[in-house]
GROMACS .gro file of N, CA, C and O in nm:
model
  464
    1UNK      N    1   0.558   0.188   1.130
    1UNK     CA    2   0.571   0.108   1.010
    1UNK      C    3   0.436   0.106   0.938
    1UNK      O    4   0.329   0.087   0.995
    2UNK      N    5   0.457   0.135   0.769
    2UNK     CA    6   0.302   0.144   0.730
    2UNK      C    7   0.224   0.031   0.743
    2UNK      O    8   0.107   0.069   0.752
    3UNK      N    9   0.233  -0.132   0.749
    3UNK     CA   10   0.173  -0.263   0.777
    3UNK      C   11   0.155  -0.207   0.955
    3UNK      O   12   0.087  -0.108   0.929
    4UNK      N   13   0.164  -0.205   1.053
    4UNK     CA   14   0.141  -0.203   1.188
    4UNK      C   15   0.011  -0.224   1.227
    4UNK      O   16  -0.020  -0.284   1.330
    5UNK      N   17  -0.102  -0.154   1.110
    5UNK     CA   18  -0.217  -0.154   1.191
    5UNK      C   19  -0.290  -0.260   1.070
    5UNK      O   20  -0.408  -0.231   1.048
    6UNK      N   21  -0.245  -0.358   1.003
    6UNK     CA   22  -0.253  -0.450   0.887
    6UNK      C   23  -0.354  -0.517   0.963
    6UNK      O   24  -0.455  -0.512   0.893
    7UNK      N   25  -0.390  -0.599   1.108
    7UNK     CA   26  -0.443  -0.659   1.178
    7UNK      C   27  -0.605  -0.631   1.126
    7UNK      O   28  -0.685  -0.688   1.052
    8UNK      N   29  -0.604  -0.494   1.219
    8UNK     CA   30  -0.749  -0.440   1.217
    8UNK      C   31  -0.797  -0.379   1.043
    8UNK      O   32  -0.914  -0.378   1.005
    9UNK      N   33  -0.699  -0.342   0.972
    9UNK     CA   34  -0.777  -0.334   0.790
    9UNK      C   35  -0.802  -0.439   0.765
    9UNK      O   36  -0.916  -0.442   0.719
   10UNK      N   37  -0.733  -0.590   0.772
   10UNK     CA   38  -0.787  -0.665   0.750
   10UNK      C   39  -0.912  -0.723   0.815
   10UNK      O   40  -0.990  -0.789   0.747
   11UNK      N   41  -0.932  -0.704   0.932
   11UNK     CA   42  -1.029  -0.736   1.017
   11UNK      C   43  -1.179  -0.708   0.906
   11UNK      O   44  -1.267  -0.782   0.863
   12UNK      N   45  -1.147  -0.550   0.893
   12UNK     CA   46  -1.201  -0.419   0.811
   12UNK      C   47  -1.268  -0.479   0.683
   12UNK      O   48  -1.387  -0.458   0.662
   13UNK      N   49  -1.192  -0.555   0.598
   13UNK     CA   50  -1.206  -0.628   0.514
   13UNK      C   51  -1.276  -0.675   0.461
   13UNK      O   52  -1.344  -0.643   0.364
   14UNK      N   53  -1.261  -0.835   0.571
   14UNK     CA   54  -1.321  -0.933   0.537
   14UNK      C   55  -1.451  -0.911   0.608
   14UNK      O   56  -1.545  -0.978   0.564
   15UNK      N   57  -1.485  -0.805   0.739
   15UNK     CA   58  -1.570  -0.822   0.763
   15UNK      C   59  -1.713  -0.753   0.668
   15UNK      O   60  -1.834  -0.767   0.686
   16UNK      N   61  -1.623  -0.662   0.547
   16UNK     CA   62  -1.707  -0.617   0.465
   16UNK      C   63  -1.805  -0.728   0.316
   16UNK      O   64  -1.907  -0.737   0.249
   17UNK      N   65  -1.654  -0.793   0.350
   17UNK     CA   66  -1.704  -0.907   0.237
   17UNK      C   67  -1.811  -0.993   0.298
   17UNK      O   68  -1.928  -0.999   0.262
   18UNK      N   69  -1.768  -1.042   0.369
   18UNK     CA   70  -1.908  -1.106   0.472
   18UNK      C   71  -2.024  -1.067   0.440
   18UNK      O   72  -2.113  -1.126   0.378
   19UNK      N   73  -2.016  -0.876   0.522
   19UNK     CA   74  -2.160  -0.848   0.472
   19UNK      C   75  -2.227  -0.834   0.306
   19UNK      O   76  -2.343  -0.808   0.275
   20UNK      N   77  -2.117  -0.858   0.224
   20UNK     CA   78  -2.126  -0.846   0.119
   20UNK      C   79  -2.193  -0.966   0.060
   20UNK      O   80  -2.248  -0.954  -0.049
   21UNK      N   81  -2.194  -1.099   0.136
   21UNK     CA   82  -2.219  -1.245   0.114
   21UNK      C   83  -2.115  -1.315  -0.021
   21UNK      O   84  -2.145  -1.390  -0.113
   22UNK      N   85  -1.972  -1.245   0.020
   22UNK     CA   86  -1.891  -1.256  -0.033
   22UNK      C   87  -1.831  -1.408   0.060
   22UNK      O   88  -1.802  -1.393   0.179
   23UNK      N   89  -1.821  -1.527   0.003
   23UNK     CA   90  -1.720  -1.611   0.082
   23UNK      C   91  -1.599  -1.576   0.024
   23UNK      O   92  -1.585  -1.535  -0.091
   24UNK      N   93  -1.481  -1.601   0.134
   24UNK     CA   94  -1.343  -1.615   0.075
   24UNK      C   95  -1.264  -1.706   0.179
   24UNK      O   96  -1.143  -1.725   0.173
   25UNK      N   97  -1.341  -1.756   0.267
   25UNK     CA   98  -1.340  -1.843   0.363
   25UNK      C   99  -1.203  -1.979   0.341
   25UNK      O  100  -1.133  -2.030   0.428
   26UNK      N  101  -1.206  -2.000   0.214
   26UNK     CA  102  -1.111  -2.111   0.132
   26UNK      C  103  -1.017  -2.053   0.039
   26UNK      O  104  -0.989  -2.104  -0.069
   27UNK      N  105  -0.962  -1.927   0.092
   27UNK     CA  106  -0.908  -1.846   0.025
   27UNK      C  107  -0.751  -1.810   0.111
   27UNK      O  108  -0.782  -1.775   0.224
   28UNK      N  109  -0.670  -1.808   0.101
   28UNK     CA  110  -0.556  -1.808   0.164
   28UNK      C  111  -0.482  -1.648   0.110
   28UNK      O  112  -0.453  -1.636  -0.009
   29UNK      N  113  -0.455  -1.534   0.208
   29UNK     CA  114  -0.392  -1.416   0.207
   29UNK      C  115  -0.251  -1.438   0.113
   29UNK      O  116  -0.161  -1.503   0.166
   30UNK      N  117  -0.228  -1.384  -0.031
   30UNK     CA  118  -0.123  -1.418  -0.061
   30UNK      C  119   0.002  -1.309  -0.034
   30UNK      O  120   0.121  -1.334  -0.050
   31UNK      N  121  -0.068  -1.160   0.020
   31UNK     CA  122   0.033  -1.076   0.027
   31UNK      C  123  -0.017  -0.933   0.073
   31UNK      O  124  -0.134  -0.924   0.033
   32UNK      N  125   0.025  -0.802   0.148
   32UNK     CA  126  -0.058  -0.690   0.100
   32UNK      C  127  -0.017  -0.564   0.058
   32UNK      O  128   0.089  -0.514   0.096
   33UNK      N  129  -0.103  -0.504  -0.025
   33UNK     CA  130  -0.051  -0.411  -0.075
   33UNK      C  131  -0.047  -0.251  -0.018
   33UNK      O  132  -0.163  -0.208  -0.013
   34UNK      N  133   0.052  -0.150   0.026
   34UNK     CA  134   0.058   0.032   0.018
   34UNK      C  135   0.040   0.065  -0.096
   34UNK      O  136   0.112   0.003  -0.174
   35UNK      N  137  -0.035   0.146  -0.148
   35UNK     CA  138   0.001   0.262  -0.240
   35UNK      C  139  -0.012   0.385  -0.177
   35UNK      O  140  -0.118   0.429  -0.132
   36UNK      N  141   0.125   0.454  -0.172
   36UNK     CA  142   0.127   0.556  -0.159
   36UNK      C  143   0.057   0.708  -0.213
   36UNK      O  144   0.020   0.730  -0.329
   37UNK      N  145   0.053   0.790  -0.117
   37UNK     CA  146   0.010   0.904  -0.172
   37UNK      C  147   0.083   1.003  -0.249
   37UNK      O  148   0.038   1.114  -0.274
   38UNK      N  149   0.216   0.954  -0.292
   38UNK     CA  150   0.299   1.034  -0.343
   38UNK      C  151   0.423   0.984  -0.380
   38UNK      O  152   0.465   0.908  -0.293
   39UNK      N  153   0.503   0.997  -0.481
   39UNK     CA  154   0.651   0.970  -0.481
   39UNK      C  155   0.720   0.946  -0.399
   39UNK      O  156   0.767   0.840  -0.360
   40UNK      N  157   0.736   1.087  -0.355
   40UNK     CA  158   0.769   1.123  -0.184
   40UNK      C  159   0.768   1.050  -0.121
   40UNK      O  160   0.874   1.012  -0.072
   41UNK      N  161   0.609   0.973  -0.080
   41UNK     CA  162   0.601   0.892   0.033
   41UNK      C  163   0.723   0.782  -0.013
   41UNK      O  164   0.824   0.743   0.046
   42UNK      N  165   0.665   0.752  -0.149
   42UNK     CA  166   0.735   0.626  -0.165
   42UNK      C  167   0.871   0.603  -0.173
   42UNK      O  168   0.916   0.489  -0.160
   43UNK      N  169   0.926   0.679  -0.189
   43UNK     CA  170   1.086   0.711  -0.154
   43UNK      C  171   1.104   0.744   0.022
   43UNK      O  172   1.208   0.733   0.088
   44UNK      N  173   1.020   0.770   0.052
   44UNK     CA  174   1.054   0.810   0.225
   44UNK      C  175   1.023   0.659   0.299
   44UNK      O  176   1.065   0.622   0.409
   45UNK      N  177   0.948   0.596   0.217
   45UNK     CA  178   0.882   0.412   0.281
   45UNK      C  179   0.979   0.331   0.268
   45UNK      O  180   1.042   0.275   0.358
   46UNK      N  181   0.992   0.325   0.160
   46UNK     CA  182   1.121   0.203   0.084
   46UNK      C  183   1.243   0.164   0.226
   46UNK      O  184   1.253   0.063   0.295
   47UNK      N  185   1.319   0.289   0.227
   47UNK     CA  186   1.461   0.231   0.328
   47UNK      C  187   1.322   0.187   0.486
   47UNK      O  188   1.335   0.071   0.527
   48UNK      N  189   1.250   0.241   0.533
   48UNK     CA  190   1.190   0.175   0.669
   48UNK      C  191   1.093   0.039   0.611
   48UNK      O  192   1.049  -0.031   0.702
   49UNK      N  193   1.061   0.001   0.486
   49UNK     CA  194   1.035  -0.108   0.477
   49UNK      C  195   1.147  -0.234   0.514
   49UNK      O  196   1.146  -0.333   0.587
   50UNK      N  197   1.284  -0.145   0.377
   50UNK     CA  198   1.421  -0.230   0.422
   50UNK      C  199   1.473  -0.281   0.531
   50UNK      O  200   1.563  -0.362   0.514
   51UNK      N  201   1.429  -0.246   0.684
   51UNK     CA  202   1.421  -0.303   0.760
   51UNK      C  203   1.378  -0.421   0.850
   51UNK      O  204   1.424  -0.469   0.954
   52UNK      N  205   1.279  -0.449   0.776
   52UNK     CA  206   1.217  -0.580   0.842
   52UNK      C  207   1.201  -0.649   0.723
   52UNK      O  208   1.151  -0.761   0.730
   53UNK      N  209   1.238  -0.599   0.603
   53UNK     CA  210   1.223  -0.705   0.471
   53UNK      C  211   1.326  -0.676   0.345
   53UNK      O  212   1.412  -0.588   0.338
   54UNK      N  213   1.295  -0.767   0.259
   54UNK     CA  214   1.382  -0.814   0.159
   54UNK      C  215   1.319  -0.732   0.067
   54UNK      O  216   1.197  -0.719   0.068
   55UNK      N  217   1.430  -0.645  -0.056
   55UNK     CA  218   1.364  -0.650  -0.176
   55UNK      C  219   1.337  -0.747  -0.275
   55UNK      O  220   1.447  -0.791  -0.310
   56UNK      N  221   1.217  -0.820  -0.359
   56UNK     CA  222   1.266  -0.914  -0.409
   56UNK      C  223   1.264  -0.850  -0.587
   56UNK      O  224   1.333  -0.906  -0.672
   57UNK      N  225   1.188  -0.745  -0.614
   57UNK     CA  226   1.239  -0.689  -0.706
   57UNK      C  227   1.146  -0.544  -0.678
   57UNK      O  228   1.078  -0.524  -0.577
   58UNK      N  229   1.163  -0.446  -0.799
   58UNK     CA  230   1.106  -0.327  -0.832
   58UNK      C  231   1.082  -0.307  -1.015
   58UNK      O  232   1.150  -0.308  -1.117
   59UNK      N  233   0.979  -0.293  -0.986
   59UNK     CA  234   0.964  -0.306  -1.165
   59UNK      C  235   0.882  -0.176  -1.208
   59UNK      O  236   0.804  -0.160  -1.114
   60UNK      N  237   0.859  -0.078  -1.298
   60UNK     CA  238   0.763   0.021  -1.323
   60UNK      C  239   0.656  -0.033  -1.402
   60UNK      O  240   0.686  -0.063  -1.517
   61UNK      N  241   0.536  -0.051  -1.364
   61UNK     CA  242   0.413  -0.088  -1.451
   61UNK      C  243   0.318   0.040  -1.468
   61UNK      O  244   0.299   0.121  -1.377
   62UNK      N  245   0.282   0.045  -1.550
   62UNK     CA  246   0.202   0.133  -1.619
   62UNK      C  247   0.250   0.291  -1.600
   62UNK      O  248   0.162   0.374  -1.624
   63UNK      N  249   0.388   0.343  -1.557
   63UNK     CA  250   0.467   0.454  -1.537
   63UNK      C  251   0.459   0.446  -1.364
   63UNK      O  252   0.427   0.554  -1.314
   64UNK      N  253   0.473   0.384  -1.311
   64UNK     CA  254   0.474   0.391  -1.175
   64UNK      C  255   0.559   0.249  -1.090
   64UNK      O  256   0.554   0.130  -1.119
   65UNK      N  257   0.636   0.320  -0.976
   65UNK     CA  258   0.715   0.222  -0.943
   65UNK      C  259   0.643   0.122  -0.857
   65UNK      O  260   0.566   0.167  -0.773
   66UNK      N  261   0.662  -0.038  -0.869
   66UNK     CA  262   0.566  -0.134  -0.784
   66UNK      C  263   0.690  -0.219  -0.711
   66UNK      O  264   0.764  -0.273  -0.792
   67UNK      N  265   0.720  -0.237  -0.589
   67UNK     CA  266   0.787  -0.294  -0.523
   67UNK      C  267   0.763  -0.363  -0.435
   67UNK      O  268   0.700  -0.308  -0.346
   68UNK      N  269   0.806  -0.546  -0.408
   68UNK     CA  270   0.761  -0.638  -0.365
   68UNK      C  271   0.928  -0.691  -0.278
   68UNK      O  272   1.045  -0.718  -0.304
   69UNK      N  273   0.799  -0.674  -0.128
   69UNK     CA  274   0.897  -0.705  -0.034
   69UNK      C  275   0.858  -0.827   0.030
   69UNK      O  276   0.741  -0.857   0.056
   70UNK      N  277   0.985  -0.915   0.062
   70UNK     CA  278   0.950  -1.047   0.142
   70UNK      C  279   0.986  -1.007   0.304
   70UNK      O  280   1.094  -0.971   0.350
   71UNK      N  281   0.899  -1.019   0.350
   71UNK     CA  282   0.944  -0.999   0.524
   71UNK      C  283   1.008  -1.096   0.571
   71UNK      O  284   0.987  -1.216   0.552
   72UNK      N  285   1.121  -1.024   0.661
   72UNK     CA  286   1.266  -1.157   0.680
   72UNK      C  287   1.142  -1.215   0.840
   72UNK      O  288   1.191  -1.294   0.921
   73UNK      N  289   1.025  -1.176   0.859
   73UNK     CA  290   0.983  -1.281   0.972
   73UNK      C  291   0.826  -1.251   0.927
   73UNK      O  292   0.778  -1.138   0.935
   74UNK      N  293   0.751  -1.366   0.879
   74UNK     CA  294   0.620  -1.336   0.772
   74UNK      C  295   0.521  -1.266   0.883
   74UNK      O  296   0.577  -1.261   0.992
   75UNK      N  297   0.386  -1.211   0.884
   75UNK     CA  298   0.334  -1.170   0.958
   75UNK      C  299   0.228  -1.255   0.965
   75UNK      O  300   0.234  -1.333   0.870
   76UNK      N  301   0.127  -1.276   1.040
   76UNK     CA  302   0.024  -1.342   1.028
   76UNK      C  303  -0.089  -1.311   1.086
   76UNK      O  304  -0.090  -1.266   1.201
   77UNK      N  305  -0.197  -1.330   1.015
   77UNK     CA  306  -0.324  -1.290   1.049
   77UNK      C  307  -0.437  -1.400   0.992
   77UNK      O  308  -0.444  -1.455   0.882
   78UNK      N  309  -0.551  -1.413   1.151
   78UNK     CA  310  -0.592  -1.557   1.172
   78UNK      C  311  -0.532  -1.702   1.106
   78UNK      O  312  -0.587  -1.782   1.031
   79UNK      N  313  -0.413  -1.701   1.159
   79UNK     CA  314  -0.314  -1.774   1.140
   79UNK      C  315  -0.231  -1.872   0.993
   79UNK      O  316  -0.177  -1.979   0.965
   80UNK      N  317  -0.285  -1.695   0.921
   80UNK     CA  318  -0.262  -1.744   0.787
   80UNK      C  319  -0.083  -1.672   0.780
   80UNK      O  320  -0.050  -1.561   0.821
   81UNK      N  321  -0.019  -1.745   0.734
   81UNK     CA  322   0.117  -1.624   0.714
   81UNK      C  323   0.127  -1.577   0.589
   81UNK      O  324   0.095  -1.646   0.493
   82UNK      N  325   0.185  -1.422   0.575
   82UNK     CA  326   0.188  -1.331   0.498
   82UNK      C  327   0.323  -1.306   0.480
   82UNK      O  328   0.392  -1.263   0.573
   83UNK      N  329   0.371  -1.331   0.361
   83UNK     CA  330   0.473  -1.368   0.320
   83UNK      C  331   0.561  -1.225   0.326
   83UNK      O  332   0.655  -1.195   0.400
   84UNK      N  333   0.488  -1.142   0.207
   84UNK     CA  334   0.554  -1.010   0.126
   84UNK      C  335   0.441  -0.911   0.136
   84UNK      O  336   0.327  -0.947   0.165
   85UNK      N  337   0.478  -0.770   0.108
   85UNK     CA  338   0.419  -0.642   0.128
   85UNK      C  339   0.476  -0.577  -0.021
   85UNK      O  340   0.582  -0.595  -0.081
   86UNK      N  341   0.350  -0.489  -0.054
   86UNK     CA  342   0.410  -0.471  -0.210
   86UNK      C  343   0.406  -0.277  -0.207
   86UNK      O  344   0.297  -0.220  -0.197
   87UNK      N  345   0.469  -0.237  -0.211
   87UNK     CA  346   0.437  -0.076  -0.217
   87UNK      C  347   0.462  -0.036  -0.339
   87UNK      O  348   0.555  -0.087  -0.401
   88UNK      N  349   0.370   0.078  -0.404
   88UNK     CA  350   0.305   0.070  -0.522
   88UNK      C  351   0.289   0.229  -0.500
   88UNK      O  352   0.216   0.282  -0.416
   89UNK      N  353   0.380   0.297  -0.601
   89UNK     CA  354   0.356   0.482  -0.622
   89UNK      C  355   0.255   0.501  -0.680
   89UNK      O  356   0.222   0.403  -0.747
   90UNK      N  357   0.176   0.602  -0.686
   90UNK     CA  358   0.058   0.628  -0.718
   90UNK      C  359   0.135   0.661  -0.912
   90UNK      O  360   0.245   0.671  -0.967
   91UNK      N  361  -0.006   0.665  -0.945
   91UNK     CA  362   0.023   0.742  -1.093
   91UNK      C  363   0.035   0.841  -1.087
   91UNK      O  364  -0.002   0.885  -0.978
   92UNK      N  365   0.102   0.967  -1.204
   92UNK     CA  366   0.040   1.130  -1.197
   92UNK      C  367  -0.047   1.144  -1.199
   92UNK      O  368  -0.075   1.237  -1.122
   93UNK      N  369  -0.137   1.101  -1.249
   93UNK     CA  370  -0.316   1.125  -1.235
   93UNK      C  371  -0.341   1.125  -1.078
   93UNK      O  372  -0.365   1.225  -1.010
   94UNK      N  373  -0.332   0.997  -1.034
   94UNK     CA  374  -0.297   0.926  -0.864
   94UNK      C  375  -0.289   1.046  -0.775
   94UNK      O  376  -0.370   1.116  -0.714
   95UNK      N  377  -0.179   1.041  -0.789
   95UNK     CA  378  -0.093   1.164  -0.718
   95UNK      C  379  -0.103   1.315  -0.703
   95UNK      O  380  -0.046   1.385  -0.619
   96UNK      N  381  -0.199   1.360  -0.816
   96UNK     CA  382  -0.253   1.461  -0.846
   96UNK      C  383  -0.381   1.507  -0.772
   96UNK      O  384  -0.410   1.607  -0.707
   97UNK      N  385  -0.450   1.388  -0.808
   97UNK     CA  386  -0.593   1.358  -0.750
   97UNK      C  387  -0.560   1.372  -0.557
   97UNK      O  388  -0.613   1.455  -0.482
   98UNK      N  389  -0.480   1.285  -0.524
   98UNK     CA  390  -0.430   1.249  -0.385
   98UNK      C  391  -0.386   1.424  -0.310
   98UNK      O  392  -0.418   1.474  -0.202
   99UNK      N  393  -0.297   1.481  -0.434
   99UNK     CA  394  -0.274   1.586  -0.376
   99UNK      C  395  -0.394   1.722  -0.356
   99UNK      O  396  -0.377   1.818  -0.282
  100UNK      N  397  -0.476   1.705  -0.416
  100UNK     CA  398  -0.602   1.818  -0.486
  100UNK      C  399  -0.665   1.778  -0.320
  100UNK      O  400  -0.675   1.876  -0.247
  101UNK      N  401  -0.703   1.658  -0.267
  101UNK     CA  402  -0.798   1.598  -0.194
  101UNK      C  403  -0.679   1.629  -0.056
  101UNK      O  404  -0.743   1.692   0.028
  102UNK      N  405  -0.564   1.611  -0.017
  102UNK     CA  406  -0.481   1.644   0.065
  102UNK      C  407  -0.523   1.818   0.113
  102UNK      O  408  -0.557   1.857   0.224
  103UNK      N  409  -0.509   1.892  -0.003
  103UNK     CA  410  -0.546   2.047   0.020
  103UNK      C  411  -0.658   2.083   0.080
  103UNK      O  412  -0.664   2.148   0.185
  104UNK      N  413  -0.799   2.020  -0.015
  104UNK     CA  414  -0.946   2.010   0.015
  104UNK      C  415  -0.882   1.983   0.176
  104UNK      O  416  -0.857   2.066   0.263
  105UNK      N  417  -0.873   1.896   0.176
  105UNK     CA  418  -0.911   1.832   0.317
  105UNK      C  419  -0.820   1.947   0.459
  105UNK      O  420  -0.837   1.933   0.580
  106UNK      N  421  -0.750   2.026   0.408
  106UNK     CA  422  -0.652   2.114   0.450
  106UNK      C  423  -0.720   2.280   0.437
  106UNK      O  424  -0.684   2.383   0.494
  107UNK      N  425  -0.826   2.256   0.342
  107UNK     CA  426  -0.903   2.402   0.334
  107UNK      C  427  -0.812   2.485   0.279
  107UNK      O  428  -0.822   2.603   0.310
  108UNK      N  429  -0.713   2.449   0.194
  108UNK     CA  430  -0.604   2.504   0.089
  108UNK      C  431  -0.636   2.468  -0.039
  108UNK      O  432  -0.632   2.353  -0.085
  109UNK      N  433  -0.673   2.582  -0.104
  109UNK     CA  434  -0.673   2.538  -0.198
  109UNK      C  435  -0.598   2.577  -0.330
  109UNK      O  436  -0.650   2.657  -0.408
  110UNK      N  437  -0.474   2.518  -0.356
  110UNK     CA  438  -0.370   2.573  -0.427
  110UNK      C  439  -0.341   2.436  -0.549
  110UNK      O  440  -0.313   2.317  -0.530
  111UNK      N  441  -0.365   2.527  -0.697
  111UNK     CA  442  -0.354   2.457  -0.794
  111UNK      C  443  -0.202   2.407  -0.807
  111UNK      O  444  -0.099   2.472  -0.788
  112UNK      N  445  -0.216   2.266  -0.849
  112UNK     CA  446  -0.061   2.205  -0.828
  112UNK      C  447  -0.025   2.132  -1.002
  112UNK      O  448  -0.102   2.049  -1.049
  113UNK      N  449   0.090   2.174  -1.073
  113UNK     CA  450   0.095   2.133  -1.172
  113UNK      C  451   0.198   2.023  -1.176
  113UNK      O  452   0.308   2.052  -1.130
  114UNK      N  453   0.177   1.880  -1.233
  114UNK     CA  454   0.308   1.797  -1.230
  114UNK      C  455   0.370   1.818  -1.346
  114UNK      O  456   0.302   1.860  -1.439
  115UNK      N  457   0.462   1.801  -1.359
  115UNK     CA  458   0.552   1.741  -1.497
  115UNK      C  459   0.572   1.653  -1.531
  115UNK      O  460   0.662   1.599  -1.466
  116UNK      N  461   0.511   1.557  -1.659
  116UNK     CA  462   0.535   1.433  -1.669
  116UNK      C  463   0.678   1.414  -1.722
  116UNK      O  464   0.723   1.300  -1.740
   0.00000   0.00000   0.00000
């Protein structure tokens, strides 16, 4: 499940803000967010999100789909509960970029054209 390892990023986090002399100490987790690396992903996430949660809607902002899920059992971390999980498709730019850096990182390097 993409939230599974949610524990330790958040850990990840806050312990950056800290060193940042960032307080957020009085600050309560309202939710967290995936963005995917691709359409793809985000069509392959959606039904295994549907499993442990609710859709409560899907809306397209700025040409990209943003979807906000309520978990039918909230999760919690340092005993704050976390209501909803929001998964969020990349842009074409996004997605482009994501895919260029996928190859790099693959030592492929094959020009990829989208269609808007």
């Amino acid at each position: 499940m993409i939230y599974s390892g949610y524990q330790s990023f958040l850990d990840k986090v806050f312990s950056g803000l800290r060193d940042m002399g960032i307080d957020v100490s009085d600050m309560e987790i309202d939710h967290i967010a995936y963005q995917t690396a691709s359409s793809l992903e985000y069509d392959e996430l959606k039904p295994e999100l549907l499993k442990d949660t609710t859709l409560i809607r899907e809306v397209i902002v700025n040409g990209r789909r943003v979807g906000v899920f309520k978990f039918n059992t909230a999760i919690t971390y340092n005993s704050q509960k976390v209501e909803a999980i929001e998964l969020i498709e990349p842009s074409s730019k996004e997605e482009a970029f994501n895919l260029l850096l996928y190859s790099r990182a693959n030592t492929t390097y094959t020009t990829l054209e989208l269609q808007s």
